[in-house]
Each structure stands twice: as C-alpha cells, then as structure tokens.
C-alpha cells in the first residue's frame, strides 16, 4: 500500500500531492515545498533539498535516514534527497506538479476522436504520449528522464 501526501508550497499558491512508495517515509519526512514563485529567501541546501525544474522539495533528512534504515534495513546506502525522490520514497505523485490538469486539457480533444475514428484515435493517443514524454524530458523533469 502507498500513502499519498499533500503539501502546500511556502507562498500558498500550489497544493501538490506526493507519493510515498511502500510507506517507507512518513508524511513528516517532507518538510517543505517551494514552487518557482515562492520567495527565494531560504538558501538551497543540497543536503536536505532536491530541485526539479525550479520546484524545491525539502526533506527532514534525519527522519528520512532513520526510516529508510529501519524499514528497508539498508545501513550502507547513502540516503540523500536524490535517493528519496528517484526511488519514489518521497516524489511527485505525477511526473511533475500539475500534470493531471495539463493532461486533461490535452486529452480532451484527442478523446473526441474515439467516437468518430477509433484507428485515428489510437494513432493520435499513442503519438501524443510519446511526444509529451519527449517534451517533459527536454524540459528537464526528473521523473520523465528516469
């Protein structure tokens, strides 16, 4: 079972869902969230923060390391913000924040094709997804590059 956790960025404009794979971390391990519009008055700390396309996740690394070691039994692994995010233990629920809303808008037009021409619909939905992932990789979204 996986737990979903929401955090509101420091400026209060965005509420983002996180995925905590296998319940390794508790919600408290995600200490903060900064969107690209949040004021930059907090210095970036490579030891506790991860940046993904100008979004910053701040982890409680003392708690995270303790939980990873206890629940996974991996004392020799270097637990970093990158490790937590890339393994899915504390990452965006989506490929990037707000992806679900963007997808809904893009797919609406393509889905209308399903009732008219199912072959064309299948070609478009397939090519749309490939192109979308290519754009996300080029934009630098961490989950799209993995």
CSV table of N, CA, C and O in Angstrom, one decimal, residues 54-105:
chain,number,residue,atom,x,y,z
A,54,UNK,N,13.0,24.1,-11.0
A,54,UNK,CA,12.7,25.2,-10.1
A,54,UNK,C,11.7,25.0,-9.0
A,54,UNK,O,11.3,25.9,-8.3
A,55,UNK,N,11.2,23.8,-8.9
A,55,UNK,CA,10.4,23.4,-7.7
A,55,UNK,C,11.4,22.8,-6.7
A,55,UNK,O,12.3,22.0,-7.1
A,56,UNK,N,11.3,23.0,-5.4
A,56,UNK,CA,12.2,22.5,-4.4
A,56,UNK,C,11.4,21.7,-3.4
A,56,UNK,O,10.4,22.2,-2.8
A,57,UNK,N,11.9,20.5,-3.1
A,57,UNK,CA,11.3,19.7,-2.0
A,57,UNK,C,12.4,19.7,-0.9
A,57,UNK,O,13.5,19.4,-1.2
A,58,UNK,N,11.9,20.0,0.3
A,58,UNK,CA,12.8,19.9,1.4
A,58,UNK,C,12.4,18.7,2.3
A,58,UNK,O,11.2,18.5,2.6
A,59,UNK,N,13.4,17.9,2.6
A,59,UNK,CA,13.2,16.7,3.4
A,59,UNK,C,13.7,16.8,4.8
A,59,UNK,O,14.7,17.5,5.0
A,60,UNK,N,13.1,16.2,5.7
A,60,UNK,CA,13.7,16.1,7.1
A,60,UNK,C,14.6,14.9,7.0
A,60,UNK,O,14.2,13.7,7.1
A,61,UNK,N,15.8,15.1,6.7
A,61,UNK,CA,16.8,14.0,6.4
A,61,UNK,C,17.1,13.2,7.6
A,61,UNK,O,17.4,12.0,7.4
A,62,UNK,N,17.0,13.7,8.8
A,62,UNK,CA,17.3,12.9,10.0
A,62,UNK,C,16.2,11.8,10.1
A,62,UNK,O,16.5,10.7,10.2
A,63,UNK,N,14.9,12.3,9.9
A,63,UNK,CA,13.8,11.4,10.0
A,63,UNK,C,13.9,10.4,8.8
A,63,UNK,O,13.7,9.2,9.0
A,64,UNK,N,14.1,10.9,7.6
A,64,UNK,CA,14.2,10.1,6.4
A,64,UNK,C,15.2,9.0,6.5
A,64,UNK,O,15.0,7.8,6.2
A,65,UNK,N,16.4,9.3,6.9
A,65,UNK,CA,17.5,8.3,7.1
A,65,UNK,C,17.2,7.3,8.1
A,65,UNK,O,17.4,6.1,7.8
A,66,UNK,N,16.6,7.7,9.2
A,66,UNK,CA,16.2,6.7,10.2
A,66,UNK,C,15.1,5.8,9.7
A,66,UNK,O,15.2,4.6,9.9
A,67,UNK,N,14.1,6.3,9.0
A,67,UNK,CA,13.1,5.4,8.5
A,67,UNK,C,13.6,4.5,7.4
A,67,UNK,O,13.2,3.3,7.4
A,68,UNK,N,14.4,5.0,6.5
A,68,UNK,CA,15.0,4.1,5.4
A,68,UNK,C,15.8,3.0,6.0
A,68,UNK,O,15.6,1.8,5.6
A,69,UNK,N,16.7,3.3,7.0
A,69,UNK,CA,17.5,2.3,7.6
A,69,UNK,C,16.6,1.3,8.3
A,69,UNK,O,16.9,0.1,8.2
A,70,UNK,N,15.6,1.8,9.1
A,70,UNK,CA,14.8,0.9,9.9
A,70,UNK,C,13.9,0.0,9.0
A,70,UNK,O,13.8,-1.2,9.2
A,71,UNK,N,13.2,0.6,8.0
A,71,UNK,CA,12.2,-0.1,7.2
A,71,UNK,C,12.7,-0.9,6.1
A,71,UNK,O,12.1,-1.8,5.6
A,72,UNK,N,13.9,-0.5,5.6
A,72,UNK,CA,14.5,-1.2,4.4
A,72,UNK,C,15.7,-2.0,4.9
A,72,UNK,O,16.2,-2.8,4.1
A,73,UNK,N,16.2,-1.8,6.1
A,73,UNK,CA,17.4,-2.5,6.5
A,73,UNK,C,18.6,-2.2,5.7
A,73,UNK,O,19.4,-3.2,5.4
A,74,UNK,N,18.8,-1.0,5.2
A,74,UNK,CA,19.9,-0.7,4.4
A,74,UNK,C,20.8,0.4,5.1
A,74,UNK,O,20.7,1.6,4.9
A,75,UNK,N,21.7,-0.1,5.9
A,75,UNK,CA,22.5,0.8,6.6
A,75,UNK,C,23.7,1.4,5.8
A,75,UNK,O,24.2,2.4,6.1
A,76,UNK,N,24.0,0.7,4.7
A,76,UNK,CA,25.2,1.1,3.9
A,76,UNK,C,24.8,2.1,2.8
A,76,UNK,O,25.7,2.6,2.1
A,77,UNK,N,23.5,2.3,2.5
A,77,UNK,CA,23.1,3.2,1.4
A,77,UNK,C,23.2,4.6,1.9
A,77,UNK,O,22.8,5.0,3.0
A,78,UNK,N,23.7,5.5,1.0
A,78,UNK,CA,23.8,6.9,1.3
A,78,UNK,C,22.4,7.5,1.0
A,78,UNK,O,22.0,7.6,-0.2
A,79,UNK,N,21.7,7.8,2.0
A,79,UNK,CA,20.3,8.4,1.8
A,79,UNK,C,20.4,9.9,1.6
A,79,UNK,O,20.9,10.6,2.5
A,80,UNK,N,20.1,10.3,0.4
A,80,UNK,CA,20.1,11.7,0.0
A,80,UNK,C,18.7,12.1,-0.5
A,80,UNK,O,17.9,11.3,-0.8
A,81,UNK,N,18.5,13.4,-0.7
A,81,UNK,CA,17.3,13.8,-1.3
A,81,UNK,C,17.1,13.2,-2.7
A,81,UNK,O,15.9,12.8,-3.0
A,82,UNK,N,18.1,13.0,-3.4
A,82,UNK,CA,18.0,12.4,-4.8
A,82,UNK,C,17.6,10.9,-4.6
A,82,UNK,O,16.8,10.4,-5.4
A,83,UNK,N,18.2,10.2,-3.7
A,83,UNK,CA,17.8,8.8,-3.4
A,83,UNK,C,16.3,8.7,-3.1
A,83,UNK,O,15.6,7.9,-3.7
A,84,UNK,N,15.8,9.6,-2.2
A,84,UNK,CA,14.4,9.5,-1.8
A,84,UNK,C,13.5,9.8,-3.0
A,84,UNK,O,12.5,9.1,-3.1
A,85,UNK,N,13.8,10.8,-3.8
A,85,UNK,CA,13.0,11.1,-4.9
A,85,UNK,C,13.0,10.1,-6.0
A,85,UNK,O,12.0,9.6,-6.5
A,86,UNK,N,14.3,9.7,-6.4
A,86,UNK,CA,14.4,8.8,-7.5
A,86,UNK,C,13.9,7.4,-7.3
A,86,UNK,O,13.5,6.7,-8.2
A,87,UNK,N,13.9,7.0,-6.0
A,87,UNK,CA,13.4,5.7,-5.7
A,87,UNK,C,11.9,5.7,-5.4
A,87,UNK,O,11.2,4.7,-5.2
A,88,UNK,N,11.3,6.9,-5.4
A,88,UNK,CA,9.9,7.1,-5.2
A,88,UNK,C,9.4,7.1,-3.8
A,88,UNK,O,8.2,7.1,-3.5
A,89,UNK,N,10.4,7.2,-2.9
A,89,UNK,CA,10.0,7.2,-1.4
A,89,UNK,C,9.4,8.5,-1.0
A,89,UNK,O,8.7,8.6,0.0
A,90,UNK,N,9.7,9.6,-1.8
A,90,UNK,CA,9.1,10.9,-1.5
A,90,UNK,C,9.2,11.7,-2.8
A,90,UNK,O,10.1,12.5,-2.9
A,91,UNK,N,8.3,11.5,-3.7
A,91,UNK,CA,8.4,12.1,-5.0
A,91,UNK,C,7.0,12.6,-5.4
A,91,UNK,O,6.0,12.3,-4.8
A,92,UNK,N,7.0,13.4,-6.5
A,92,UNK,CA,5.7,13.9,-7.0
A,92,UNK,C,4.8,12.7,-7.3
A,92,UNK,O,5.3,11.7,-7.8
A,93,UNK,N,3.5,12.8,-7.1
A,93,UNK,CA,2.6,11.8,-7.4
A,93,UNK,C,2.6,11.6,-9.0
A,93,UNK,O,2.5,10.5,-9.5
A,94,UNK,N,2.7,12.7,-9.6
A,94,UNK,CA,2.7,12.8,-11.1
A,94,UNK,C,4.1,12.9,-11.6
A,94,UNK,O,5.1,12.9,-10.8
A,95,UNK,N,4.3,13.1,-12.9
A,95,UNK,CA,5.7,13.3,-13.4
A,95,UNK,C,6.2,14.7,-13.0
A,95,UNK,O,7.3,14.9,-12.7
A,96,UNK,N,5.3,15.6,-12.9
A,96,UNK,CA,5.6,17.0,-12.5
A,96,UNK,C,4.3,17.6,-11.8
A,96,UNK,O,3.2,17.1,-12.0
A,97,UNK,N,4.5,18.5,-10.9
A,97,UNK,CA,3.3,19.1,-10.3
A,97,UNK,C,2.4,19.7,-11.3
A,97,UNK,O,2.7,20.5,-12.2
A,98,UNK,N,1.1,19.4,-11.1
A,98,UNK,CA,0.1,19.9,-12.0
A,98,UNK,C,-0.1,19.1,-13.3
A,98,UNK,O,-0.9,19.5,-14.2
A,99,UNK,N,0.5,18.0,-13.5
A,99,UNK,CA,0.5,17.2,-14.7
A,99,UNK,C,-1.0,16.8,-15.0
A,99,UNK,O,-1.4,16.8,-16.2
A,100,UNK,N,-1.7,16.3,-14.0
A,100,UNK,CA,-3.0,15.8,-14.2
A,100,UNK,C,-3.9,16.9,-14.9
A,100,UNK,O,-4.7,16.5,-15.9
A,101,UNK,N,-3.9,18.1,-14.5
A,101,UNK,CA,-4.7,19.1,-15.1
A,101,UNK,C,-4.3,19.4,-16.6
A,101,UNK,O,-5.1,19.5,-17.4
A,102,UNK,N,-3.0,19.4,-16.8
A,102,UNK,CA,-2.5,19.6,-18.2
A,102,UNK,C,-2.9,18.5,-19.1
A,102,UNK,O,-3.3,18.7,-20.2
A,103,UNK,N,-2.8,17.2,-18.6
A,103,UNK,CA,-3.2,16.1,-19.4
A,103,UNK,C,-4.7,16.1,-19.7
A,103,UNK,O,-5.0,15.9,-20.9
A,104,UNK,N,-5.5,16.5,-18.8
A,104,UNK,CA,-6.9,16.5,-19.0
A,104,UNK,C,-7.2,17.5,-20.2
A,104,UNK,O,-8.0,17.2,-21.1
A,105,UNK,N,-6.6,18.6,-20.2
A,105,UNK,CA,-6.8,19.6,-21.2
A,105,UNK,C,-6.4,19.1,-22.6
A,105,UNK,O,-7.0,19.2,-23.6
